[in-house]
Coordinates of C-alpha atoms and ligand atoms in Angstrom, one line a residue:
M603 CA 61.2 161.9 63.4
C604 CA 64.5 163.0 65.1
G605 CA 67.8 161.3 66.1
I606 CA 69.3 161.2 69.6
V607 CA 72.6 160.0 71.1
G608 CA 74.2 159.7 74.2
Y609 CA 77.6 159.0 75.7
V610 CA 79.3 158.4 78.9
G611 CA 82.8 157.3 79.3
A612 CA 86.6 158.2 78.6
E613 CA 86.8 159.4 75.0
N614 CA 86.0 163.1 73.8
S615 CA 82.2 162.7 74.0
A616 CA 81.7 165.5 71.5
D617 CA 83.7 163.2 68.8
V618 CA 81.1 160.3 69.6
L619 CA 78.2 162.2 69.7
L620 CA 78.8 163.9 66.3
D621 CA 79.8 160.5 64.5
G622 CA 76.7 158.9 66.1
L623 CA 74.7 161.7 65.0
K624 CA 75.9 161.5 61.1
R625 CA 74.7 157.8 61.4
L626 CA 71.2 159.5 62.3
E627 CA 71.1 162.1 60.0
Y628 CA 68.6 160.0 57.8
R629 CA 66.1 160.8 60.7
G630 CA 66.5 164.4 60.5
Y631 CA 68.7 167.2 59.2
D632 CA 66.9 170.9 59.6
S633 CA 69.4 171.5 62.8
A634 CA 71.8 169.8 65.4
G635 CA 73.4 170.0 68.4
V636 CA 75.2 168.5 71.6
A637 CA 75.3 169.2 75.6
V638 CA 78.5 168.1 77.2
H639 CA 79.6 168.5 80.8
V640 CA 82.7 170.8 80.9
G641 CA 84.0 171.1 84.1
G642 CA 81.2 171.6 86.6
N643 CA 79.0 173.1 83.8
I644 CA 76.9 171.7 80.8
Q645 CA 77.6 173.7 77.8
I646 CA 76.0 173.3 74.3
R647 CA 76.6 173.9 70.6
R648 CA 73.6 174.1 68.2
A649 CA 73.5 175.1 64.5
V650 CA 70.9 175.1 61.9
G651 CA 71.2 173.0 58.8
K652 CA 73.3 169.6 58.3
L653 CA 75.6 168.5 60.6
R654 CA 78.5 170.0 59.1
N655 CA 77.5 173.4 60.5
L656 CA 77.5 172.0 64.0
E657 CA 80.7 170.2 63.4
K658 CA 82.0 173.5 62.0
S659 CA 81.1 175.3 65.2
L660 CA 82.8 172.7 67.7
R661 CA 86.0 173.1 65.8
E662 CA 86.0 176.4 66.3
S663 CA 85.0 176.2 69.7
P664 CA 85.4 172.5 71.1
L665 CA 83.6 170.9 73.9
V666 CA 86.0 168.9 75.9
G667 CA 84.4 166.1 78.2
G668 CA 83.4 162.7 78.8
V669 CA 79.7 162.6 79.2
G670 CA 77.1 164.2 76.7
I671 CA 74.0 164.3 74.6
G672 CA 73.3 165.2 71.0
H673 CA 70.3 165.6 68.5
T674 CA 69.7 165.9 64.7
R675 CA 66.3 167.5 64.3
W676 CA 63.5 167.1 62.3
A677 CA 61.0 169.8 63.2
T678 CA 57.9 169.3 64.3
H679 CA 57.3 171.9 66.8
G680 CA 58.5 175.5 65.7
R681 CA 60.8 176.1 62.9
P682 CA 64.4 174.8 62.3
T683 CA 66.4 177.8 64.2
E684 CA 69.1 177.6 66.5
V685 CA 66.9 178.3 69.5
N686 CA 64.7 175.8 68.5
A687 CA 67.2 173.1 67.9
H688 CA 68.2 170.8 70.6
P689 CA 69.7 170.4 73.3
H690 CA 67.0 172.4 75.3
I691 CA 68.3 173.9 78.8
A692 CA 66.6 174.9 81.8
G693 CA 68.5 175.6 84.9
P694 CA 71.2 172.6 85.3
V695 CA 69.0 170.0 83.1
A696 CA 69.8 169.7 79.5
V697 CA 67.4 167.4 77.3
V698 CA 67.1 166.0 73.8
H699 CA 63.8 164.4 72.7
N700 CA 62.5 162.4 69.9
G701 CA 58.9 162.1 69.5
I702 CA 55.6 164.7 70.0
I703 CA 54.3 165.9 73.4
E704 CA 50.7 165.8 72.8
N705 CA 49.9 167.9 75.9
H706 CA 52.2 170.4 74.9
L707 CA 49.9 173.4 74.9
A708 CA 48.7 172.8 78.3
L709 CA 52.1 172.2 79.9
R710 CA 53.4 175.6 78.5
K711 CA 50.5 177.4 80.1
E712 CA 51.0 175.9 83.1
L713 CA 54.9 176.5 83.0
V714 CA 54.8 180.3 82.2
A715 CA 52.1 180.6 84.8
K716 CA 54.8 179.2 87.4
G717 CA 57.2 181.9 85.7
C718 CA 59.2 179.8 83.7
T719 CA 60.9 181.6 80.7
I720 CA 60.2 179.5 77.5
S721 CA 62.6 180.5 74.8
S722 CA 61.7 178.3 71.8
D723 CA 58.8 176.9 70.1
T724 CA 59.6 173.4 70.8
D725 CA 57.8 171.0 73.1
T726 CA 60.9 169.6 74.1
E727 CA 61.9 172.9 76.4
L728 CA 59.1 171.8 78.2
V729 CA 60.4 168.7 79.1
A730 CA 63.6 170.3 80.5
H731 CA 61.2 172.9 82.5
L732 CA 59.5 170.2 84.4
V733 CA 62.7 168.5 85.2
H734 CA 64.2 171.5 86.1
L735 CA 61.5 172.3 89.0
E736 CA 61.5 168.6 90.3
V737 CA 65.4 169.3 90.7
D738 CA 64.8 172.4 92.6
A739 CA 62.4 170.7 94.7
G740 CA 65.0 168.5 95.9
K741 CA 64.8 165.2 93.8
D742 CA 67.6 163.4 92.1
L743 CA 68.1 163.6 88.7
E744 CA 66.4 159.8 88.1
S745 CA 63.8 160.7 90.3
A746 CA 63.0 164.2 88.9
V747 CA 62.9 162.4 85.3
R748 CA 60.3 160.1 86.5
A749 CA 58.0 162.6 87.9
T750 CA 58.2 164.4 85.0
L751 CA 57.1 161.6 82.6
E752 CA 53.9 161.4 84.7
R753 CA 53.2 164.8 83.4
L754 CA 53.7 163.7 79.5
E755 CA 51.2 162.6 77.1
G756 CA 52.5 161.7 73.7
A757 CA 55.4 159.7 72.4
Y758 CA 59.2 160.6 73.7
A759 CA 62.5 159.3 73.8
I760 CA 64.5 161.5 76.1
A761 CA 68.2 161.9 77.4
V762 CA 68.5 164.2 80.2
L763 CA 71.9 165.6 81.8
S764 CA 72.0 167.5 85.2
E765 CA 75.1 169.7 86.2
K766 CA 74.2 168.7 89.5
E767 CA 74.7 164.4 88.6
P768 CA 78.0 164.9 86.2
G769 CA 78.7 161.1 85.4
K770 CA 75.3 160.4 84.1
I771 CA 72.6 160.2 81.5
V772 CA 68.8 159.5 82.4
V773 CA 67.0 158.2 79.2
A774 CA 63.3 157.3 79.1
K775 CA 61.2 155.5 76.3
H776 CA 57.4 155.6 75.5
S777 CA 56.5 155.0 71.8
S778 CA 59.8 156.8 69.9
P779 CA 62.6 154.4 69.7
L780 CA 66.0 154.1 71.9
V781 CA 68.5 151.7 72.3
L782 CA 71.1 151.4 74.4
G783 CA 74.9 150.2 74.0
V784 CA 77.0 148.5 76.2
G785 CA 80.9 149.4 75.5
E786 CA 84.4 148.7 77.3
G787 CA 83.9 151.3 80.1
A788 CA 81.6 153.3 78.2
T789 CA 77.6 153.1 77.7
Y790 CA 75.7 154.6 75.2
C791 CA 72.3 155.8 74.1
A792 CA 70.8 156.1 70.8
S793 CA 67.3 156.4 68.4
D794 CA 68.8 153.4 66.2
I795 CA 71.8 151.0 65.9
P796 CA 73.6 152.8 63.1
A797 CA 75.0 155.1 65.7
L798 CA 76.4 152.7 67.9
L799 CA 77.5 150.1 65.7
P800 CA 81.4 151.5 65.2
Y801 CA 81.4 151.6 69.1
T802 CA 80.1 148.0 70.4
N803 CA 77.9 145.4 69.3
E804 CA 76.2 145.1 72.7
M805 CA 72.7 146.5 72.8
I806 CA 70.0 146.9 74.8
F807 CA 66.6 147.8 73.6
L808 CA 64.8 149.8 75.9
E809 CA 60.7 148.8 76.1
D810 CA 57.8 151.7 76.1
G811 CA 57.6 152.8 80.0
E812 CA 61.1 151.9 80.7
M813 CA 63.8 154.3 82.1
A814 CA 67.2 154.0 82.4
V815 CA 70.6 155.6 84.1
L816 CA 73.7 155.2 82.1
D817 CA 76.9 155.8 83.6
E818 CA 79.7 153.3 84.0
T819 CA 76.9 150.6 83.5
V820 CA 73.1 150.8 82.4
R821 CA 70.5 150.5 85.1
I822 CA 67.2 149.7 83.7
T823 CA 64.0 150.5 85.7
D824 CA 60.4 150.5 85.4
R825 CA 58.4 153.7 85.9
E826 CA 57.6 152.8 89.7
G827 CA 61.6 152.7 90.0
K828 CA 61.7 148.9 90.4
T829 CA 64.8 147.3 88.7
I830 CA 64.7 145.2 85.3
E831 CA 67.1 143.1 84.7
R832 CA 67.9 142.7 80.6
E833 CA 70.8 141.3 78.9
A834 CA 72.3 142.8 76.3
Q835 CA 72.0 141.6 72.7
R836 CA 74.7 141.1 70.0
I837 CA 73.9 142.9 67.0
D838 CA 75.7 142.0 64.1
W839 CA 74.7 144.5 61.1
S840 CA 76.7 146.3 58.6
P841 CA 76.4 150.0 58.8
V842 CA 74.4 150.4 55.5
M843 CA 71.9 147.7 56.3
A844 CA 71.5 149.3 59.8
E845 CA 70.7 152.8 58.2
K846 CA 67.8 151.2 56.2
A847 CA 66.6 149.2 59.3
G848 CA 67.4 145.8 57.1
Y849 CA 65.6 146.7 54.0
K850 CA 67.1 146.8 50.5
H851 CA 65.8 150.2 49.9
F852 CA 64.7 153.5 51.7
M853 CA 61.6 153.3 49.8
L854 CA 60.5 149.7 51.3
K855 CA 61.4 150.8 54.5
E856 CA 59.3 154.0 54.0
I857 CA 56.0 151.8 53.1
F858 CA 56.7 149.8 56.2
E859 CA 57.0 152.9 58.5
Q860 CA 53.3 153.7 57.4
P861 CA 51.6 152.7 60.5
R862 CA 54.1 154.5 62.8
A863 CA 54.3 157.7 60.4
L864 CA 50.1 157.7 60.6
E865 CA 50.3 157.1 64.3
D866 CA 52.5 160.1 64.7
T867 CA 50.2 162.1 62.2
L868 CA 47.1 161.3 64.1
R869 CA 48.5 161.9 67.7
G870 CA 46.7 164.2 69.8
R871 CA 44.6 165.4 67.1
L872 CA 41.7 162.9 67.2
D873 CA 38.8 163.8 69.7
R874 CA 37.4 160.4 70.2
E875 CA 35.1 161.3 72.8
N876 CA 33.2 164.2 71.0
G877 CA 34.0 162.9 67.4
D878 CA 35.9 165.9 66.4
I879 CA 39.5 166.9 65.3
N880 CA 41.6 169.2 67.9
S881 CA 42.7 171.8 65.7
D882 CA 44.3 174.4 67.9
E883 CA 47.5 174.4 65.8
I884 CA 45.6 174.8 62.7
G885 CA 45.2 178.1 63.2
L886 CA 41.7 178.5 62.0
T887 CA 38.7 179.6 63.9
D888 CA 35.4 178.5 64.1
E889 CA 34.2 181.6 62.0
D890 CA 37.1 181.2 59.3
A891 CA 35.8 177.7 58.6
K892 CA 31.8 179.1 58.1
A893 CA 33.3 181.7 56.3
I894 CA 34.3 179.5 53.7
K895 CA 32.4 179.4 50.2
R896 CA 34.9 177.2 48.2
V897 CA 38.1 175.0 48.8
I898 CA 40.4 174.8 46.3
F899 CA 43.3 172.0 46.5
L900 CA 46.3 172.8 44.5
A901 CA 49.3 170.4 44.4
C902 CA 51.6 168.4 42.3
G903 CA 52.4 164.7 41.7
T904 CA 51.5 162.7 44.7
S905 CA 50.6 165.6 46.6
N906 CA 48.0 166.1 44.0
H907 CA 46.6 162.6 44.2
A908 CA 46.2 162.9 47.8
A909 CA 44.7 166.2 47.2
M910 CA 42.3 164.7 45.0
T911 CA 40.8 162.5 48.1
G912 CA 40.4 166.1 49.5
R913 CA 37.9 166.9 46.7
Y914 CA 35.8 163.8 47.6
L915 CA 35.9 164.2 51.3
V916 CA 35.4 168.1 51.5
E917 CA 32.4 167.7 49.5
S918 CA 30.8 164.7 50.9
L919 CA 31.6 165.8 54.7
A920 CA 31.6 169.4 54.8
R921 CA 29.4 170.1 51.7
V922 CA 31.6 173.1 50.2
P923 CA 31.9 173.2 46.8
T924 CA 35.5 171.8 46.1
L925 CA 37.9 172.3 43.5
L926 CA 41.1 170.2 42.7
E927 CA 44.2 172.0 40.5
L928 CA 47.1 171.1 39.6
A929 CA 49.4 173.9 40.5
S930 CA 51.4 174.0 37.4
E931 CA 48.1 174.6 35.5
F932 CA 46.8 177.2 38.0
R933 CA 49.3 179.2 38.4
G934 CA 49.7 182.0 35.7
R935 CA 46.7 181.7 34.2
D936 CA 44.8 184.3 36.3
A937 CA 42.2 182.3 37.6
V938 CA 39.0 183.2 39.5
V939 CA 39.9 183.2 43.1
G940 CA 39.4 185.3 45.6
E941 CA 37.9 186.1 49.2
G942 CA 35.9 183.4 50.4
D943 CA 38.1 181.0 49.1
L944 CA 40.4 178.7 50.9
V945 CA 43.2 177.3 49.1
V946 CA 44.5 173.8 50.5
A947 CA 48.1 173.7 49.0
V948 CA 49.3 170.2 49.5
S949 CA 53.3 169.3 49.4
Q950 CA 55.5 167.1 51.2
S951 CA 58.6 169.3 51.0
G952 CA 56.7 172.3 51.5
E953 CA 59.3 173.7 48.6
T954 CA 57.5 172.5 45.1
L955 CA 57.9 175.9 43.5
D956 CA 54.7 175.5 41.1
T957 CA 52.4 174.8 44.5
L958 CA 54.4 177.8 46.1
I959 CA 53.5 180.3 43.0
A960 CA 49.8 179.1 42.9
A961 CA 49.4 179.4 46.6
K962 CA 51.0 183.0 46.5
E963 CA 49.0 184.0 43.5
A964 CA 45.6 182.9 45.2
K965 CA 46.6 184.6 48.2
A966 CA 47.7 188.0 46.6
K967 CA 43.7 188.1 45.4
G968 CA 42.6 187.5 48.7
A969 CA 42.3 183.6 49.2
K970 CA 43.4 182.3 52.6
V971 CA 45.8 179.6 52.2
L972 CA 45.9 176.6 54.2
S973 CA 49.4 174.4 53.9
I974 CA 49.5 171.0 54.2
A975 CA 53.0 170.0 54.3
N976 CA 55.6 167.3 56.0
V977 CA 58.7 169.8 56.0
I978 CA 58.5 172.8 59.1
G979 CA 59.3 175.9 58.2
S980 CA 59.4 175.1 54.3
A981 CA 58.3 177.8 52.0
I982 CA 54.8 176.9 51.8
P983 CA 54.0 176.7 55.1
R984 CA 55.8 180.1 55.8
M985 CA 53.2 182.3 53.4
A986 CA 50.4 180.4 54.2
D987 CA 47.8 181.9 56.6
A988 CA 47.4 178.4 58.5
V989 CA 49.6 175.2 58.6
F990 CA 48.4 171.6 59.2
Y991 CA 51.5 169.4 59.3
T992 CA 51.9 166.0 58.5
H993 CA 54.2 164.1 60.6
A994 CA 55.6 161.4 58.2
G995 CA 59.4 162.4 59.3
P996 CA 62.0 162.5 56.3
E997 CA 61.4 160.6 53.3
I998 CA 64.5 159.6 51.6
G999 CA 63.2 157.6 49.0
V1000 CA 62.4 159.9 45.8
A1001 CA 58.9 158.1 45.1
S1002 CA 56.6 159.3 48.2
T1003 CA 54.9 156.8 49.6
K1004 CA 54.4 157.3 53.9
C1005 CA 53.9 161.0 53.2
F1006 CA 51.0 160.2 51.0
S1007 CA 49.1 158.2 53.4
T1008 CA 49.8 160.9 55.9
Q1009 CA 48.8 163.9 53.7
C1010 CA 45.3 161.8 53.0
A1011 CA 45.2 161.6 57.0
N1012 CA 45.5 165.3 57.4
I1013 CA 42.8 165.9 54.6
L1014 CA 40.6 163.4 55.9
M1015 CA 40.9 165.2 59.4
F1016 CA 40.5 168.3 57.8
S1017 CA 37.3 167.5 56.3
I1018 CA 35.9 166.3 59.5
W1019 CA 36.8 169.2 61.4
L1020 CA 35.3 171.3 58.9
G1021 CA 32.4 169.1 58.7
R1022 CA 31.6 169.3 62.3
R1023 CA 32.0 173.4 62.4
R1024 CA 29.7 173.8 59.3
G1025 CA 27.0 171.6 60.9
T1026 CA 26.8 169.0 58.0
L1027 CA 28.6 166.3 59.9
D1028 CA 26.7 164.7 63.0
E1029 CA 28.3 163.9 66.0
N1030 CA 28.0 159.8 65.4
R1031 CA 29.0 160.0 61.8
A1032 CA 32.0 162.1 62.7
K1033 CA 32.9 159.5 65.7
E1034 CA 32.7 156.4 63.6
L1035 CA 35.3 158.2 61.2
V1036 CA 37.4 159.4 64.1
E1037 CA 37.1 155.9 65.5
G1038 CA 37.7 154.4 62.3
L1039 CA 41.0 156.3 61.6
A1040 CA 42.3 155.6 64.9
R1041 CA 42.0 152.3 63.9
I1042 CA 43.9 152.5 60.5
P1043 CA 48.0 152.5 61.7
Q1044 CA 47.3 148.8 63.0
L1045 CA 45.1 147.7 59.9
M1046 CA 47.9 149.5 57.5
G1047 CA 50.5 147.3 59.2
D1048 CA 48.2 144.1 58.7
V1049 CA 47.6 144.8 55.2
L1050 CA 51.5 145.4 54.7
Q1051 CA 52.3 142.3 56.5
G1052 CA 49.4 140.2 54.7
T1053 CA 49.8 141.2 51.1
R1054 CA 53.4 141.7 50.7
Q1055 CA 54.2 138.1 49.4
L1056 CA 51.3 138.1 47.1
C1057 CA 52.4 141.7 45.3
A1058 CA 56.2 140.3 45.1
N1059 CA 54.4 137.1 43.2
L1060 CA 52.6 139.4 40.9
A1061 CA 55.3 141.8 40.4
R1062 CA 57.6 138.9 39.5
R1063 CA 55.2 137.5 37.2
Y1064 CA 54.4 140.8 35.3
V1065 CA 57.9 142.4 35.3
N1066 CA 57.9 142.2 31.7
A1067 CA 54.8 144.0 31.2
R1068 CA 54.9 146.7 28.6
D1069 CA 51.8 148.6 29.9
V1070 CA 49.9 148.3 33.1
L1071 CA 46.3 150.2 34.0
F1072 CA 45.2 150.8 37.2
L1073 CA 41.1 151.7 37.5
G1074 CA 39.2 153.2 40.6
R1075 CA 35.9 155.0 40.8
G1076 CA 35.3 157.4 43.9
L1077 CA 38.0 157.5 46.2
S1078 CA 39.9 154.7 44.6
Y1079 CA 40.4 156.8 41.4
P1080 CA 43.2 158.9 43.4
I1081 CA 44.7 155.4 44.1
A1082 CA 44.6 154.2 40.8
L1083 CA 46.4 157.3 39.8
E1084 CA 48.7 157.0 42.3
G1085 CA 49.5 153.4 42.0
A1086 CA 50.1 154.2 37.8
L1087 CA 52.4 157.2 39.3
K1088 CA 54.5 154.8 41.6
L1089 CA 55.1 151.8 38.8
K1090 CA 56.0 154.6 36.1
E1091 CA 58.4 156.5 38.3
I1092 CA 60.4 153.7 39.8
S1093 CA 60.1 151.0 36.8
Y1094 CA 60.1 153.2 34.0
I1095 CA 57.2 150.8 32.5
H1096 CA 53.9 152.8 31.2
A1097 CA 51.1 152.8 33.5
E1098 CA 47.8 154.6 33.0
G1099 CA 45.7 155.2 36.3
Y1100 CA 42.0 155.8 35.1
A1101 CA 38.7 156.5 36.6
A1102 CA 37.1 153.0 35.7
G1103 CA 34.2 154.7 34.4
E1104 CA 36.0 156.2 31.5
M1105 CA 37.8 152.9 30.9
K1106 CA 35.0 152.5 27.8
H1107 CA 35.5 155.9 26.7
G1108 CA 39.1 154.8 25.5
P1109 CA 41.3 153.1 27.6
I1110 CA 39.5 149.9 26.8
A1111 CA 41.3 149.7 23.5
L1112 CA 44.2 149.2 25.0
I1113 CA 43.4 146.0 26.6
D1114 CA 44.7 142.6 25.8
S1115 CA 46.2 139.5 27.1
S1116 CA 49.5 141.0 27.9
V1117 CA 48.1 143.9 29.7
P1118 CA 48.1 143.8 33.7
V1119 CA 44.7 145.5 34.6
I1120 CA 44.4 146.4 38.6
V1121 CA 41.0 147.2 39.7
L1122 CA 40.2 148.8 42.9
A1123 CA 37.0 147.5 43.7
P1124 CA 36.8 147.9 47.7
H1125 CA 33.3 147.2 49.2
D1126 CA 32.1 150.9 49.0
S1127 CA 29.2 153.0 47.2
S1128 CA 30.5 152.2 43.4
Y1129 CA 31.2 148.5 44.3
E1130 CA 28.9 147.1 41.6
R1131 CA 29.8 149.5 38.9
S1132 CA 33.5 148.4 40.1
L1133 CA 32.4 144.6 39.6
S1134 CA 31.5 145.3 35.8
N1135 CA 34.7 146.9 35.1
L1136 CA 36.7 143.7 36.3
Q1137 CA 34.2 141.5 34.1
E1138 CA 34.7 143.6 31.0
A1139 CA 38.8 143.6 31.7
K1140 CA 38.7 139.8 32.3
A1141 CA 36.3 139.5 28.8
R1142 CA 39.0 141.0 26.8
E1143 CA 41.3 138.8 27.9
A1144 CA 43.3 141.4 30.4
Q1145 CA 45.5 139.6 33.5
V1146 CA 42.8 141.1 36.2
I1147 CA 44.2 141.6 39.5
A1148 CA 41.5 143.2 41.8
I1149 CA 42.3 144.7 45.4
A1150 CA 39.0 144.0 47.0
T1151 CA 37.1 143.4 50.4
E1152 CA 38.4 140.2 52.5
G1153 CA 36.2 137.6 51.3
D1154 CA 34.7 139.0 48.2
E1155 CA 33.7 135.9 46.4
E1156 CA 32.4 137.7 43.3
A1157 CA 35.5 139.7 42.8
R1158 CA 37.5 136.8 43.1
E1159 CA 35.4 135.2 40.6
V1160 CA 35.7 137.7 38.1
S1161 CA 39.8 138.4 38.4
H1162 CA 43.0 136.1 37.8
D1163 CA 44.5 137.6 41.3
M1164 CA 42.5 139.1 44.3
I1165 CA 44.6 141.0 46.5
E1166 CA 42.2 141.3 50.1
I1167 CA 42.2 144.3 52.5
P1168 CA 40.0 144.6 55.3
R1169 CA 36.8 146.0 55.0
V1170 CA 36.5 149.6 56.6
L1171 CA 34.4 152.6 56.0
E1172 CA 34.3 154.1 52.4
E1173 CA 36.2 157.0 53.6
L1174 CA 39.2 155.1 55.1
T1175 CA 39.8 152.7 51.8
P1176 CA 42.2 154.7 50.3
F1177 CA 44.9 153.8 53.0
L1178 CA 44.3 150.3 52.6
T1179 CA 44.1 150.1 49.0
V1180 CA 47.4 152.3 48.4
V1181 CA 49.5 149.6 50.1
P1182 CA 49.4 146.8 47.6
C1183 CA 50.1 149.5 44.7
Q1184 CA 52.7 150.6 46.3
L1185 CA 54.1 147.1 46.9
Y1186 CA 53.5 145.9 43.6
S1187 CA 55.3 149.0 42.1
Y1188 CA 58.4 148.6 44.6
Y1189 CA 59.0 144.8 43.6
V1190 CA 58.5 145.2 39.7
A1191 CA 61.4 148.0 40.1
D1192 CA 63.3 145.7 42.6
F1193 CA 63.2 142.7 40.0
K1194 CA 64.1 144.8 36.9
G1195 CA 66.9 146.5 38.7
T1196 CA 66.2 149.7 38.8
D1197 CA 67.4 152.6 40.8
V1198 CA 64.5 152.3 43.3
D1199 CA 65.3 155.2 45.7
Q1200 CA 66.6 157.6 43.1
P1201 CA 65.1 156.9 40.2
R1202 CA 66.4 158.6 36.6
N1203 CA 65.3 161.5 35.9
L1204 CA 63.6 162.7 39.4
A1205 CA 64.5 164.9 42.3
K1206 CA 62.9 164.5 45.7
T1207 CA 62.1 168.5 45.4
V1208 CA 61.1 170.3 42.3
T1209 CA 62.3 173.9 42.8
V1210 CA 62.6 174.6 39.1
E1211 CA 60.0 175.8 36.5
Ligands
LIG1097 C1 56.0 161.6 44.1 O1 56.5 160.2 44.2 C2 57.0 162.2 43.2 N1 58.1 161.9 43.6 C3 56.3 163.7 43.1 O2 55.4 163.4 42.3 C4 56.1 164.6 43.8 O3 54.9 164.2 45.1 C5 55.6 166.2 43.4 O4 57.1 166.2 42.9 C6 55.1 166.9 44.8 O5 56.2 167.0 45.4 P1 55.5 168.0 47.0 O6 54.8 167.1 47.6 O7 57.0 167.9 47.5 O8 55.1 169.1 46.8

């Protein structure tokens, strides 16, 4: 997730672009840049880190001109360096881009073969070169961009300038957001409404497959160049509402962003035809996969719960002995680890100190380290032998939600990849899993819409509960832990996540009529036993909430309330069962009036002992 902005008008464009980028910084903040038409040339300024660094560079060396594009980056391809920062230039062309170009490896090869010098690790620079080649072949900018789009697979919102056509910006969109603004003698584009609100309330939303040329007016066309008439809409949001896209908290926004975050994470990685995972970027070879004797997952907090799904999945799909270790307990204890071990370090931030140190210790003893991280170029990916990034975009709420589900997606993809290479997962079964995974974003969207109100009602009913129990078996156990962690983090209610089979070994003593017990009982291989747990809890007069498969009358009978999720393969249930747990926790905290996005005593990234 990155932010793009563009301006054509009489003001100094660098000021408008900087101001717009400030309002888009929530979409990415590892580097930023602008390109402005100055005289007959395009000039750029780029800077690593927060926007204030770009601001400083523009103060020291201003750009004066009325047409420009800007970008704030959340790295997906290549580390957050100045060379990887947007805009990217090729000949007379400058491009900013939000999204992921899936076929970037093939395009890079092709462009290198044609003699292009590619200076960054980004997919975006390839777009700039493609447009440049078309311009060199005699096309005007609009036609050159149109021809380039034919070559792109993946998601993009792009804004393009050319020195040969100084008064205009050409934009295009597919799967990434882009809104156009129509002001008094000025036109704008941006990834999101807040960037434009101080300048205009008249906005046009570009649809997938559409392009537009911005000069004194806005002209929208389809891919064939046919003009599309669309009236501007008046948007009367306050800037704060706009930043959270109308949601009350970032956490709620991020919960609802999960289908999009998953789509971005899965994009280009599922090989549906062969039942496999495209793994070029992981950097582990087939030989590496075969040589692994043991997999050890290391993580903290929510990432540890995602890693726990890996313990089940790697064992069942790839038949490799698998351990799960809290990084804080692994480090410093001189664990037995070494050659033949693959350590999978899971961390949203990629900076968690315990995970970093634990992974370094394992590497020093001869283990290979695979990092699953969300922040490109962070410390753990940098020290790891191989990296498999999630593409959730920046997560602002301290309580992790969309990063958890994307971590689970990467872990499942890694397990399929490993199983295929080790011959433990046959093609048909892998195809089923890959197909099922491809449908998850859509199903998750359905669960979000379908369970939101019930979760809010239940949260209202139990807002004053002193204790809450979450129970689950197998792949629902990590989700029970995650549900309990979410609730305690943001509502400060004591919550326990337990392996349901352990209930009778102790926690059952906690149960009375004041305790809500949330039992995860989807149709899976533990279903019958989960049903018994529901019955046991109800018999002890607990307030029983089942999260179960739609139409499950047995579960409904033995619970007070049932939250329904669609039937999916067992390996995919975590993506759906986690949603009601997140929503329930969110609404309890909201009704209690706690600081949902910045709960007390917690930090987003824990880089201290
Ligand atoms: C999640 O809601 C937490 N705030 C926390 O447990 C977090 O998952 C943990 O600190 C690990 O962070 P990481 O994923 O950045 O390593």
